[in-house]
Amino acid sequence: MLIIPSCIPPHKLPGKLASGEDRLNMCRLAFEDERFEVSSIELDRGSKSYTVETLRELKKIYPEDELYFIIGSDMLATLTGWYLWEEILELAYICAASRENGFVPDLSVFTDEQKERIILLDVEPFEVSSTEIRVIIARGEQSPALISPKVADYIRENSLYDDGLSDYRKLLSEKLDDYRMHHSECVSECAAVLAEKYGADVEKARLAGLLHDVTKNTSKSDQLEIIERSGEPLSRVEIINPKVWHQISGAAFLKESGMITDEEILSAVRWHTTGRADMTLLEKIVYVADFISADRDYPDVNVVRRLAEKSLEDAILYTSRYTVLKLASSDLPIHPATVECYNDMLFKLKNRKDNVL
Ligand code: FE
Ligand code: FE
């Protein structure tokens, strides 16, 4: 079995990727068993790693052999978007291993002949995300079930995936429980990806996402004190709705403690729960990231994720409408900023459509 780290994966956003050499070394440490061979074929070729080119090369090296290409079932769903995907199926059998329980890939796009080249591997799915692993590493913890100790040591010794936020993490871990800490890491990661996609400052987005819920586990009385010291009075709707306090107390705490002086980050935290009209790009990113981060699993989450792929505004319109409807149907008060956010997105969308017409 060949393990092939890619040079530049065509389907991944550029971002925090360890260098090719480091990834090759980590593969070697992780696959020491002699049944595996770590191949630098894609790294040696350089540039974007198209699977079809790798398979062509392998076919030349092993002309007599049948090739089986193992991917995650989530990647199978995107196969028809790959460069020369039809040739890929001619060169190799595709073996898809399920990444999550109950996932059934849609094969209707393939011809009968192509379907015969696709093998769904009947293996127990192993649900794990790279974000989860980075969190474990950032905390200096070991988890032999998820990452081999040798690889973990390598990552630490070479300071891979170090995003310079460890001081913030240390403070956060004193204020947040494990569940909220994990959520914050996921929002941070997601905000960075969105920032990359929509042209915002990636580092600011990463930090704002990480800190957005900083006072979520702070007691109500402590939050009220922080808010009072900030001099910003709570409105009537806010007083009876403690769920929105943490966006106000969070921003106030970050400012008061001197941890954050950047106004853009402060306002992204300040409005992440309710949203508002005329949101800045960073506010939109943190607001959306909070809804679609990897840890979220409410029923419509994939709908919102798809919307966010196309437009932040569409995603915000959907989520603010959802929030308004949910609150109203439970006889709960709706924060005026949420209503203004919803209206704003609706008008902007309408304008966009009118312009098209
Ligand atoms: Fe929050
Ligand atoms: Fe949150």
mmCIF file of C-alpha atoms in Angstrom, residues 16-18 134 137-138 155-167 169 203 206:
data_model
loop_
_atom_site.group_PDB
_atom_site.id
_atom_site.type_symbol
_atom_site.label_atom_id
_atom_site.label_comp_id
_atom_site.label_asym_id
_atom_site.label_seq_id
_atom_site.Cartn_x
_atom_site.Cartn_y
_atom_site.Cartn_z
ATOM 1 C CA LYS A 16 -1.986 26.274 7.509
ATOM 2 C CA LEU A 17 -0.442 23.341 5.712
ATOM 3 C CA ALA A 18 2.800 21.876 6.999
ATOM 4 C CA ARG A 134 -4.745 20.388 16.289
ATOM 5 C CA ILE A 137 -1.652 19.331 20.052
ATOM 6 C CA ALA A 138 -2.157 22.990 20.931
ATOM 7 C CA ILE A 155 4.744 18.140 15.420
ATOM 8 C CA ARG A 156 5.766 19.569 18.768
ATOM 9 C CA GLU A 157 9.496 19.502 18.131
ATOM 10 C CA ASN A 158 9.086 21.294 14.826
ATOM 11 C CA SER A 159 6.363 23.691 16.071
ATOM 12 C CA LEU A 160 4.058 22.722 13.209
ATOM 13 C CA TYR A 161 0.544 24.155 13.105
ATOM 14 C CA ASP A 162 1.600 26.810 15.598
ATOM 15 C CA ASP A 163 -0.666 29.737 14.798
ATOM 16 C CA GLY A 164 0.760 31.999 17.491
ATOM 17 C CA LEU A 165 -2.453 31.928 19.526
ATOM 18 C CA SER A 166 -1.297 29.727 22.385
ATOM 19 C CA ASP A 167 -1.359 32.576 24.924
ATOM 20 C CA ARG A 169 -5.786 29.593 24.313
ATOM 21 C CA GLU A 203 -5.342 36.145 11.245
ATOM 22 C CA ARG A 206 -8.881 33.275 13.393
#
